GROMACS .gro file of C-alpha atoms in nm:
model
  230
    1UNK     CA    1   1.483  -0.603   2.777
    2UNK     CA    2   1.411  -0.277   2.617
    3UNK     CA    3   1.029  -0.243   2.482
    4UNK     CA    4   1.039  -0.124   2.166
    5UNK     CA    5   0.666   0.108   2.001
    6UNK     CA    6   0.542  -0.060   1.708
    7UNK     CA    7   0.323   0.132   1.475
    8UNK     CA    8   0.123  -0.085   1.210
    9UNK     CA    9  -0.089   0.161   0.956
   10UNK     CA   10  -0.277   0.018   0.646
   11UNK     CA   11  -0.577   0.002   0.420
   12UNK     CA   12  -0.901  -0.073   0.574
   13UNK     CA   13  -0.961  -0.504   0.574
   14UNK     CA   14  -0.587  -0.563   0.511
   15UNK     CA   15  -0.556  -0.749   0.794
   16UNK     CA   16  -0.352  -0.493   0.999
   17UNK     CA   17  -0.565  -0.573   1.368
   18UNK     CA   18  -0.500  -0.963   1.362
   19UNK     CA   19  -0.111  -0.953   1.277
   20UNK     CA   20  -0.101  -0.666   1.569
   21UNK     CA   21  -0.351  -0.876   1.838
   22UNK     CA   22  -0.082  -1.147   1.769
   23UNK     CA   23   0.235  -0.976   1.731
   24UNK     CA   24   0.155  -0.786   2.061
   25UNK     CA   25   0.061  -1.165   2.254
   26UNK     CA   26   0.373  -1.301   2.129
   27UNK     CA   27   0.594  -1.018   2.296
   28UNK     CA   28   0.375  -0.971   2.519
   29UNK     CA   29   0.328  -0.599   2.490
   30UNK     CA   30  -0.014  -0.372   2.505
   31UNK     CA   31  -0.185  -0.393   2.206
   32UNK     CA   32  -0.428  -0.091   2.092
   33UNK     CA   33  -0.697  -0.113   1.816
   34UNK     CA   34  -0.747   0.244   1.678
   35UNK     CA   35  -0.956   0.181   1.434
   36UNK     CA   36  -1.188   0.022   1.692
   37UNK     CA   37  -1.181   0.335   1.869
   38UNK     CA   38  -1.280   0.545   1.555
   39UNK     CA   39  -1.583   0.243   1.504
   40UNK     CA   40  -1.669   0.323   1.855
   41UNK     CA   41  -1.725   0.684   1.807
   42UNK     CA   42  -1.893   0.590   1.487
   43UNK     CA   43  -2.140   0.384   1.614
   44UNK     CA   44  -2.206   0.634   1.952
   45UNK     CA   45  -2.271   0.920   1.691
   46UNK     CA   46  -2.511   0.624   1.492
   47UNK     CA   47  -2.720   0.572   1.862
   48UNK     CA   48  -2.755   0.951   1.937
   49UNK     CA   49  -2.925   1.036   1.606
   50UNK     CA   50  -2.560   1.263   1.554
   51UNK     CA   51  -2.508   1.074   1.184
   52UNK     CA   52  -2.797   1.048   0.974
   53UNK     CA   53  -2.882   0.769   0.689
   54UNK     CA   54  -2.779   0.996   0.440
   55UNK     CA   55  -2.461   1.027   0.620
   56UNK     CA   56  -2.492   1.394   0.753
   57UNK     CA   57  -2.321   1.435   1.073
   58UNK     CA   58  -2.394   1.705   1.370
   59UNK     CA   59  -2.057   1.770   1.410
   60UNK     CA   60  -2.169   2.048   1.695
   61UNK     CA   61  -2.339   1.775   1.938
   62UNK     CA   62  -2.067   1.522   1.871
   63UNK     CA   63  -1.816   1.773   1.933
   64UNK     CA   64  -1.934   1.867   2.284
   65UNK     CA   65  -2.010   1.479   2.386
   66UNK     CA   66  -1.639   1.350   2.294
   67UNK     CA   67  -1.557   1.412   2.691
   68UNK     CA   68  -1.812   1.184   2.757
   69UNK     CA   69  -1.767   0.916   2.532
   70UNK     CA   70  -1.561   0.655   2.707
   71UNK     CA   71  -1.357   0.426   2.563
   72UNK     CA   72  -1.187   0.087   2.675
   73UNK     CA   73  -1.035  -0.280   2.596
   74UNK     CA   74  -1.135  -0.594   2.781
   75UNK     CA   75  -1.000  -0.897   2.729
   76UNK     CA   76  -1.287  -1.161   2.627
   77UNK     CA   77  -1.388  -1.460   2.785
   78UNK     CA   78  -1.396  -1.652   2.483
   79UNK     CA   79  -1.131  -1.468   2.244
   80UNK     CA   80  -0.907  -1.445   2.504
   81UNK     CA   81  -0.817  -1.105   2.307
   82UNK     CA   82  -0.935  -0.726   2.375
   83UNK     CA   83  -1.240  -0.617   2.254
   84UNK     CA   84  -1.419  -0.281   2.273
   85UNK     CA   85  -1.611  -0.124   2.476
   86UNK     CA   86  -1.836   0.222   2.509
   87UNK     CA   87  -1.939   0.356   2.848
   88UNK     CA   88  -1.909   0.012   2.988
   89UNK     CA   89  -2.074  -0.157   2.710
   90UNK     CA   90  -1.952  -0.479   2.508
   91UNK     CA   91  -1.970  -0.309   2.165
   92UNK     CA   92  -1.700  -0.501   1.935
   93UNK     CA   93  -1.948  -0.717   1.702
   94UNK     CA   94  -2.145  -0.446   1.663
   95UNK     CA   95  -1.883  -0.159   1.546
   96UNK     CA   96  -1.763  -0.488   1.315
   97UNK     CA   97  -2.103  -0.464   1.096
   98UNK     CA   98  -2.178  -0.330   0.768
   99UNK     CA   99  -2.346   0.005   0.917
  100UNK     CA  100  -2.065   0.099   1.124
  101UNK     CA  101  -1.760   0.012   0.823
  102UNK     CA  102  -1.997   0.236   0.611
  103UNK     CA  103  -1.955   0.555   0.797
  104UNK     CA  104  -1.632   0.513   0.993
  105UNK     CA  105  -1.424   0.745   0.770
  106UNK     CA  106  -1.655   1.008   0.767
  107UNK     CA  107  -1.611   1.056   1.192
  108UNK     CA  108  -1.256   0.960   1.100
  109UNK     CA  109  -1.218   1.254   0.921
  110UNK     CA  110  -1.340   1.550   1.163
  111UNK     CA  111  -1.051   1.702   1.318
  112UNK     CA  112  -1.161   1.663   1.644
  113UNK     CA  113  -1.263   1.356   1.637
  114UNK     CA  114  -0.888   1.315   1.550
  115UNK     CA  115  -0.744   1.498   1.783
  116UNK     CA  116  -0.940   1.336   2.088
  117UNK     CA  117  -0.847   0.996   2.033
  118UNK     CA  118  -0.438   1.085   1.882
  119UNK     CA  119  -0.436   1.232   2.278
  120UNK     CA  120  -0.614   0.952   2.389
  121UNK     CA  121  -0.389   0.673   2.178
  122UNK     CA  122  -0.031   0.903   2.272
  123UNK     CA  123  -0.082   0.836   2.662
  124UNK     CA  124  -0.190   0.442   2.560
  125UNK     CA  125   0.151   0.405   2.442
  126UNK     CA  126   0.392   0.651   2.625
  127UNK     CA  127   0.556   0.387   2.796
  128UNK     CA  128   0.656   0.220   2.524
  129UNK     CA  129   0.613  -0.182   2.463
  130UNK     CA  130   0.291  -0.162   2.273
  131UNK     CA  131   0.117  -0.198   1.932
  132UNK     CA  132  -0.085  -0.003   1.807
  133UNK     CA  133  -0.277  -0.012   1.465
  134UNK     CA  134  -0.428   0.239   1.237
  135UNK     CA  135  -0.429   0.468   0.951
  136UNK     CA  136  -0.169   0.745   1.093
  137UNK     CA  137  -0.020   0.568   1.410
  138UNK     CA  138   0.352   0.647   1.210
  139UNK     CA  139   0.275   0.947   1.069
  140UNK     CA  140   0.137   1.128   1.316
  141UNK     CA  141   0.035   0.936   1.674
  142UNK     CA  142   0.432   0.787   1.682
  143UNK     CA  143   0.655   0.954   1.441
  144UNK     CA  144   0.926   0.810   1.636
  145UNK     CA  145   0.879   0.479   1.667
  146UNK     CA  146   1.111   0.200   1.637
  147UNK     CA  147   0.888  -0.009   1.416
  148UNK     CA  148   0.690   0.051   1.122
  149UNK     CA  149   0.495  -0.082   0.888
  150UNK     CA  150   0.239  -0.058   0.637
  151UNK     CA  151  -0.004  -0.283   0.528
  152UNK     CA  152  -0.154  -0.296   0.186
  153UNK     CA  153  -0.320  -0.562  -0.022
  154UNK     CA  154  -0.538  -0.485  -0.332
  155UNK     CA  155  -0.890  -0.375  -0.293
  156UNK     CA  156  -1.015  -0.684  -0.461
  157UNK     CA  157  -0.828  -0.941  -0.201
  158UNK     CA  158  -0.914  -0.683   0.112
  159UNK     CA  159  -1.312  -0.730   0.013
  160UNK     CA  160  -1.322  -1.047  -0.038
  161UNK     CA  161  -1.184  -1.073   0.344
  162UNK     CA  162  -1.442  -0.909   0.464
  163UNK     CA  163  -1.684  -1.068   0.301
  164UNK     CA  164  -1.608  -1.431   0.443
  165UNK     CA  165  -1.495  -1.247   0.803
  166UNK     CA  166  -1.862  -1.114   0.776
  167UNK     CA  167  -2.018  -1.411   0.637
  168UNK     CA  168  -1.832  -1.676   0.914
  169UNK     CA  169  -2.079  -1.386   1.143
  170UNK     CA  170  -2.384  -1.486   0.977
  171UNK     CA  171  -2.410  -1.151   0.825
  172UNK     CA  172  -2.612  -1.136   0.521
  173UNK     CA  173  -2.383  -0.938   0.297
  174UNK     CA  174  -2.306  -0.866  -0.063
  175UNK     CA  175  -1.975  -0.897  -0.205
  176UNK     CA  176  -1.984  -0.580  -0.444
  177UNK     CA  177  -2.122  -0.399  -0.215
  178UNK     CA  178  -1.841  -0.461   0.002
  179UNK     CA  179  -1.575  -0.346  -0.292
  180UNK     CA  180  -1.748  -0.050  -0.328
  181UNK     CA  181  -1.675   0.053   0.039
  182UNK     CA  182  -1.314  -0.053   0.029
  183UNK     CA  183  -1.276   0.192  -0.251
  184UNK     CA  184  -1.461   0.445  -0.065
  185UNK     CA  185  -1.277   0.423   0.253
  186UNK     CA  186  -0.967   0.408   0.100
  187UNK     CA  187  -1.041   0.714  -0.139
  188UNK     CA  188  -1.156   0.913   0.185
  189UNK     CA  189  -0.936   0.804   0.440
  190UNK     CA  190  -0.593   0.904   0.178
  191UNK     CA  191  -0.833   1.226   0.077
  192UNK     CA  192  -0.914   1.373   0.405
  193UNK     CA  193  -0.726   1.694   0.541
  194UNK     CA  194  -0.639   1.592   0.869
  195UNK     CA  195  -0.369   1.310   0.920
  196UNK     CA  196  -0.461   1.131   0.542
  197UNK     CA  197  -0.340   0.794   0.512
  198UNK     CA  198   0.001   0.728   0.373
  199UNK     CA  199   0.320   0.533   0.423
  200UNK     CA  200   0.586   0.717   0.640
  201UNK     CA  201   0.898   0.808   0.463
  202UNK     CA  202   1.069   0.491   0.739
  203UNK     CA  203   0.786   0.272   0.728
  204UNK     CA  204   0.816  -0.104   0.575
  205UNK     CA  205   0.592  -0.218   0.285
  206UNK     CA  206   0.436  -0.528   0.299
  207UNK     CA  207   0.203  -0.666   0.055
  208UNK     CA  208   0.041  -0.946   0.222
  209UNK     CA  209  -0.219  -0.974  -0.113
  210UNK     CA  210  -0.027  -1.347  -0.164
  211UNK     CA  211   0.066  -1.398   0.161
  212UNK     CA  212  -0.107  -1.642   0.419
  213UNK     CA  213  -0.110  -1.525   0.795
  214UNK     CA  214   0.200  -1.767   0.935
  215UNK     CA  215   0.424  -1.616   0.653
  216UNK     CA  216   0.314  -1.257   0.788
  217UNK     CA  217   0.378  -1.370   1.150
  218UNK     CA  218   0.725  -1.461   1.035
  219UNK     CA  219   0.811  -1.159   0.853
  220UNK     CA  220   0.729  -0.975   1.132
  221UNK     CA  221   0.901  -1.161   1.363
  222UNK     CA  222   1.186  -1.129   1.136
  223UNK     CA  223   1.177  -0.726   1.117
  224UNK     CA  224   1.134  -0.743   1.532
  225UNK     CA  225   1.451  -0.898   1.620
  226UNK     CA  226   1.606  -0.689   1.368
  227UNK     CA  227   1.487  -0.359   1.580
  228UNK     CA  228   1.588  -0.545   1.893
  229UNK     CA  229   1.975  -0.624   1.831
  230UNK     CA  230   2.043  -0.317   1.684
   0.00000   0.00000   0.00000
C-alpha cells in the first residue's frame, strides 16, 4: 500500500505529539517529534552556559556546535514509544520541564537553528510513511504532503494540560504561570521571522478544545482513509 507523509503543526500543549505517537503506531509508520528536537537543542544550549537566566543566547557558540549536537529516538522500555535523546543521552523528561518549555521558542527562532534540524527532519521523512509534528512541518519541512493538519485549542484548555501532564510528573508547578507561557510561546512562535507558525492554505482545522482523545483518534482516522482511496 502506498505510504502516505502526514504533517501535524499546532499550538504548543495542544496535544499535537500524542495524536501523532498514536496515529503513526496505528499505521505503523515512523513517527518524528520536532518539537522534541527543538527541546533538545534547548536544553544542550541550557548545559553549555550558551542561554543565560535572563534568556540571552550566544548564538556564535551554538552556531558552531550544531554539527555536534546529535540527535535521536529510542523506543522506551516502559512507554513502548520514542523518546529523545542527545549525544547518547536519555533526555525526554528533562526537555519536558518547566525550564526547557520556557526557552524553547527563543532557539526555535534562530535561523539556523531552523535550518539544521528542517535538513535534519526532510531526510527523516523522504521516504515517505511517516509523521511528523511541529510548528512548520506543512508550511515549510513538507509543503507537499498528503496530509495536513492543524491543531489548535484555546490557551486556557492547552495550560491547563500541561499543568496536570506536569503535575501527574510530580512537578511542582503553578497554573498561571503556565498560561503565561502558552501566550508567550504562541505570541513568539506566530511572531518570529523564520518559518512563523500558521495554518497552510491545505491544511485541516481541528479544534480539539471539546474534544476527548478517542474522538480525535477517530477523526483522524476518518481524514486517513480519505487520503488513502483517493
Amino acid at each position: 500500500m502506498h505510504k502516505i507523509t502526514i504533517a501535524i503543526d499546532g499550538h504548543s500543549s495542544c496535544g499535537k505529539s500524542t495524536m501523532a505517537k498514536q496515529l503513526a503506531k496505528d499505521l505503523g509508520y515512523v513517527y518524528v517529534d520536532t518539537g522534541a528536537m527543538y527541546r533538545t537543542v534547548t536544553l544542550y544550549a541550557m548545559r553549555k552556559g550558551y542561554l543565560d537566566a535572563e534568556n540571552n543566547v550566544n548564538t556564535f557558540l551554538l552556531q558552531n556546535d550544531m554539527q555536534s549536537i546529535g540527535i535521536s529516538f529510542h523506543i522506551g522500555k516502559e512507554s513502548g514509544r520514542p523518546e529523545a535523546y542527545l549525544n547518547g543521552e536519555r533526555v525526554e523528561d528533562e526537555i519536558r520541564g518547566i525550564e526547557v518549555s520556557k526557552r524553547v521558542s527563543l532557539i526555535a527562532a534562530l535561523p539556523f537553528v531552523r535550518k539544521a534540524l528542517v535538513e535534519m527532519q526532510r531526510k527523516m521523512g523522504e521516504a515517505g510513511g511517516v509523521v511528523m509534528d511541529g510548528r512548520d512541518i506543512g508550511t515549510t519541512v513538507f509543503p507537499n504532503a498528503e496530509l495536513k493538519v492543524f491543531v489548535t485549542a484555546s490557551a486556557e484548555v492547552r495550560a491547563q494540560r500541561r499543568f496536570d501532564e506536569l503535575r501527574a510528573k510530580g512537578d511542582s508547578v503553578n497554573y498561571d504561570d503556565i498560561l503565561a507561557n502558552v501566550k508567550e510561546r504562541d505570541y513568539i512562535d506566530s511572531h518570529r521571522d523564520v518559518s512563523p507558525l500558521r495554518k497552510a492554505d491545505d491544511a485541516l482545522l481541528l479544534d480539539n478544545s471539546n474534544m476527548t482523545i478517542p474522538e480525535q483518534k477517530e477523526w483522524l482516522k476518518k481524514q486517513v482513509v480519505r487520503i488513502l482511496n483517493k
